[in-house]
Amino acid sequence: MTGVTVALFQELESDMEGRIIEAEANRLKRTKRQRAEGGGRTPELTMRNQLLLSVIWLRRYPTHEVLGYLFGVSDSTVSRIKDRLLPLLAASGRDTMRMPDPGRKHRRTLDELLGETPELAVIIDTFEQRVQRHRDPQTADKYYSGKKKQHTLKSQVAIDECTGLFVDVSASVPGPTADITLLKQSQLLERLPPGVGALGDLGYV
């Protein structure tokens, strides 16, 4: 998905780590602070994943929604990460992997990313994310997952067997939804390119 080798990404990570830490320290020391130090948001992604998110943006220009699904964060978090890291990459001359920006109206969707990275097989799996309990008991019951013992949303992901990269993420559904039901609703199998197979666990039988 990035077109960047593991070795090159590790080199980039090593070079940028100190710059990112320094920039964050300077931000926290700014004169007009809204909060006491340590009182802001807790980072939702590791530094490595923030850097990976930025590289995927520069190479593929997906929508913020797509990046949010891929990394399990909100659109606003994607925007904050980009606003912090892209200027650092540019200032250090480490954004040379940048591809031409197609513009806001031409950001890539999940289906487009899937079509651009066809492989022999994708691995399908689901994960659940905890959500706040709804005030209405009947609505809350729809989201209570007996497996997780909490209220959750479930999402389905498809992973490239060769590279380990995400190629598709479904819309979220209530946690108790069966894996096979979500698979059918997503129509992922119908959207796979010809010749591409799918692998899953017993939850899809």
Short mmCIF file of C-alpha atoms in Angstrom, two decimals:
data_model
loop_
_atom_site.label_atom_id
_atom_site.label_comp_id
_atom_site.label_asym_id
_atom_site.label_seq_id
_atom_site.Cartn_x
_atom_site.Cartn_y
_atom_site.Cartn_z
CA MET A 1 0.00 0.00 0.00
CA THR A 2 2.88 2.39 0.70
CA GLY A 3 5.33 1.24 -1.96
CA VAL A 4 8.04 1.73 0.67
CA THR A 5 10.19 -1.21 1.76
CA VAL A 6 10.44 -2.23 5.42
CA ALA A 7 14.10 -1.19 5.47
CA LEU A 8 13.34 2.27 4.09
CA PHE A 9 10.48 2.77 6.54
CA GLN A 10 12.68 1.76 9.47
CA GLU A 11 15.31 4.23 8.28
CA LEU A 12 12.66 6.93 8.06
CA GLU A 13 11.38 6.07 11.53
CA SER A 14 14.87 6.23 13.01
CA ASP A 15 15.54 9.61 11.42
CA MET A 16 12.20 11.17 12.36
CA GLU A 17 11.83 9.89 15.92
CA GLY A 18 13.97 12.61 17.49
CA ARG A 19 12.38 15.34 15.37
CA ILE A 20 8.87 14.26 16.33
CA ILE A 21 9.74 14.09 20.04
CA GLU A 22 11.37 17.53 19.91
CA ALA A 23 8.41 19.07 18.07
CA GLU A 24 5.96 17.61 20.59
CA ALA A 25 8.06 18.90 23.51
CA ASN A 26 8.09 22.39 21.98
CA ARG A 27 4.33 22.25 21.48
CA LEU A 28 3.80 21.35 25.13
CA LYS A 29 6.02 24.24 26.24
CA ARG A 30 4.23 26.90 24.21
CA THR A 31 3.48 30.04 26.16
CA LYS A 32 -0.29 30.12 25.94
CA ARG A 33 -1.20 26.68 27.19
CA GLN A 34 -4.83 25.69 27.49
CA ARG A 35 -4.06 22.85 29.90
CA ALA A 36 -1.40 21.91 32.39
CA GLU A 37 1.32 19.70 30.91
CA GLY A 38 0.10 16.12 30.76
CA GLY A 39 -3.53 17.24 30.71
CA GLY A 40 -4.12 16.97 26.98
CA ARG A 41 -5.26 14.05 24.86
CA THR A 42 -3.49 10.74 25.27
CA PRO A 43 -1.96 9.72 21.90
CA GLU A 44 -4.27 7.23 20.19
CA LEU A 45 -1.54 5.81 17.95
CA THR A 46 2.09 4.95 18.53
CA MET A 47 4.69 7.16 16.88
CA ARG A 48 5.38 4.39 14.36
CA ASN A 49 1.72 4.13 13.35
CA GLN A 50 1.40 7.91 13.14
CA LEU A 51 4.35 7.93 10.76
CA LEU A 52 2.89 5.01 8.77
CA LEU A 53 -0.42 6.85 8.49
CA SER A 54 1.41 9.89 7.11
CA VAL A 55 3.32 7.80 4.56
CA ILE A 56 0.13 6.10 3.34
CA TRP A 57 -1.40 9.54 2.90
CA LEU A 58 1.54 10.79 0.84
CA ARG A 59 1.53 7.68 -1.33
CA ARG A 60 -2.19 6.98 -1.79
CA TYR A 61 -4.20 10.03 -0.65
CA PRO A 62 -7.17 8.10 0.76
CA THR A 63 -10.01 9.96 2.46
CA HIS A 64 -9.65 10.73 6.16
CA GLU A 65 -12.48 8.27 6.76
CA VAL A 66 -10.48 5.48 5.10
CA LEU A 67 -7.36 6.25 7.15
CA GLY A 68 -9.48 6.40 10.29
CA TYR A 69 -10.91 2.94 9.57
CA LEU A 70 -7.51 1.47 8.78
CA PHE A 71 -5.96 2.72 12.01
CA GLY A 72 -9.02 2.60 14.26
CA VAL A 73 -9.14 6.35 15.00
CA SER A 74 -11.48 9.24 14.23
CA ASP A 75 -11.30 11.52 11.21
CA SER A 76 -10.26 14.41 13.48
CA THR A 77 -7.38 12.34 14.87
CA VAL A 78 -6.19 11.63 11.32
CA SER A 79 -6.27 15.37 10.62
CA ARG A 80 -4.28 16.21 13.77
CA ILE A 81 -1.61 13.61 12.97
CA LYS A 82 -1.23 14.89 9.41
CA ASP A 83 -1.04 18.51 10.58
CA ARG A 84 1.80 17.63 12.97
CA LEU A 85 3.85 15.18 10.93
CA LEU A 86 3.63 16.32 7.31
CA PRO A 87 5.41 19.65 7.96
CA LEU A 88 8.15 17.78 9.85
CA LEU A 89 8.63 15.36 6.97
CA ALA A 90 8.79 18.23 4.48
CA ALA A 91 11.18 20.32 6.59
CA SER A 92 13.57 17.37 6.98
CA GLY A 93 13.44 16.48 3.29
CA ARG A 94 11.97 13.06 4.12
CA ASP A 95 8.77 13.44 2.08
CA THR A 96 10.40 12.47 -1.21
CA MET A 97 8.07 9.45 -1.46
CA ARG A 98 5.22 11.92 -1.98
CA MET A 99 3.01 11.23 -5.00
CA PRO A 100 1.04 14.00 -6.78
CA ASP A 101 -2.02 14.99 -4.76
CA PRO A 102 -5.13 14.28 -6.91
CA GLY A 103 -7.15 16.86 -4.96
CA ARG A 104 -9.92 16.76 -2.39
CA LYS A 105 -12.56 15.52 -4.84
CA HIS A 106 -10.42 12.57 -5.90
CA ARG A 107 -9.40 10.99 -2.59
CA ARG A 108 -9.29 7.19 -2.77
CA THR A 109 -12.07 5.12 -1.26
CA LEU A 110 -11.68 1.67 0.28
CA ASP A 111 -12.96 0.04 -2.89
CA GLU A 112 -10.40 1.93 -4.96
CA LEU A 113 -7.55 0.93 -2.65
CA LEU A 114 -8.69 -2.67 -2.87
CA GLY A 115 -8.71 -2.50 -6.66
CA GLU A 116 -5.21 -1.01 -6.75
CA THR A 117 -3.65 -3.75 -4.64
CA PRO A 118 -5.00 -7.07 -5.97
CA GLU A 119 -3.25 -10.14 -4.56
CA LEU A 120 -3.82 -13.89 -4.63
CA ALA A 121 -5.74 -13.94 -1.35
CA VAL A 122 -6.99 -11.77 1.46
CA ILE A 123 -7.49 -12.81 5.08
CA ILE A 124 -10.85 -11.78 6.56
CA ASP A 125 -11.33 -11.20 10.27
CA THR A 126 -13.42 -9.10 12.65
CA PHE A 127 -12.68 -7.05 15.74
CA GLU A 128 -14.85 -5.38 18.36
CA GLN A 129 -14.38 -1.93 19.83
CA ARG A 130 -15.92 -0.85 23.12
CA VAL A 131 -18.53 1.93 22.96
CA GLN A 132 -20.40 3.91 25.59
CA ARG A 133 -23.58 2.28 26.84
CA HIS A 134 -26.70 3.82 25.29
CA ARG A 135 -29.13 5.42 27.72
CA ASP A 136 -32.08 3.52 26.26
CA PRO A 137 -31.99 -0.07 27.64
CA GLN A 138 -33.48 -1.65 24.51
CA THR A 139 -30.97 0.09 22.25
CA ALA A 140 -28.14 -0.75 24.64
CA ASP A 141 -29.04 -4.45 24.52
CA LYS A 142 -28.50 -4.48 20.75
CA TYR A 143 -24.85 -3.58 21.28
CA TYR A 144 -24.06 -5.84 24.24
CA SER A 145 -21.51 -8.47 23.24
CA GLY A 146 -21.65 -11.63 25.32
CA LYS A 147 -18.20 -12.54 24.03
CA LYS A 148 -16.62 -9.28 25.22
CA LYS A 149 -18.97 -8.72 28.19
CA GLN A 150 -19.39 -5.09 27.18
CA HIS A 151 -21.14 -2.88 24.64
CA THR A 152 -19.27 -2.92 21.35
CA LEU A 153 -19.21 -2.17 17.65
CA LYS A 154 -17.88 -4.82 15.29
CA SER A 155 -15.89 -4.17 12.12
CA GLN A 156 -14.61 -6.54 9.47
CA VAL A 157 -11.16 -6.21 7.95
CA ALA A 158 -9.56 -7.81 4.91
CA ILE A 159 -5.78 -8.15 4.99
CA ASP A 160 -3.41 -8.79 2.10
CA GLU A 161 -1.94 -12.25 2.76
CA CYS A 162 1.43 -11.31 1.24
CA THR A 163 2.06 -7.88 2.77
CA GLY A 164 -0.08 -7.91 5.91
CA LEU A 165 -1.65 -4.58 4.91
CA PHE A 166 -5.33 -3.69 5.26
CA VAL A 167 -7.17 -3.62 1.93
CA ASP A 168 -10.77 -3.28 3.15
CA VAL A 169 -12.63 -2.29 6.31
CA SER A 170 -16.39 -2.66 6.62
CA ALA A 171 -18.86 -0.25 8.14
CA SER A 172 -19.30 -0.90 11.87
CA VAL A 173 -22.29 -2.89 13.14
CA PRO A 174 -23.55 -3.83 16.63
CA GLY A 175 -21.11 -6.17 18.40
CA PRO A 176 -23.42 -9.22 18.62
CA THR A 177 -23.73 -9.38 14.80
CA ALA A 178 -22.46 -12.75 13.52
CA ASP A 179 -19.27 -12.67 11.45
CA ILE A 180 -20.94 -14.43 8.52
CA THR A 181 -23.80 -11.90 8.57
CA LEU A 182 -21.38 -8.98 8.45
CA LEU A 183 -19.48 -10.64 5.60
CA LYS A 184 -22.67 -10.94 3.55
CA GLN A 185 -23.72 -7.37 4.34
CA SER A 186 -20.33 -6.00 3.30
CA GLN A 187 -20.48 -7.79 -0.09
CA LEU A 188 -16.70 -8.10 0.14
CA LEU A 189 -16.57 -11.42 -1.71
CA GLU A 190 -18.47 -9.92 -4.63
CA ARG A 191 -16.04 -6.99 -4.76
CA LEU A 192 -12.83 -9.01 -4.83
CA PRO A 193 -11.01 -8.92 -8.20
CA PRO A 194 -11.20 -12.10 -10.33
CA GLY A 195 -8.80 -14.78 -9.13
CA VAL A 196 -8.47 -13.38 -5.60
CA GLY A 197 -9.51 -15.78 -2.85
CA ALA A 198 -10.54 -15.18 0.75
CA LEU A 199 -9.46 -16.93 3.95
CA GLY A 200 -11.31 -16.85 7.28
CA ASP A 201 -11.75 -18.75 10.53
CA LEU A 202 -14.65 -20.98 11.60
CA GLY A 203 -16.81 -17.93 12.31
CA TYR A 204 -17.49 -17.78 8.57
CA VAL A 205 -18.69 -21.38 8.26
#
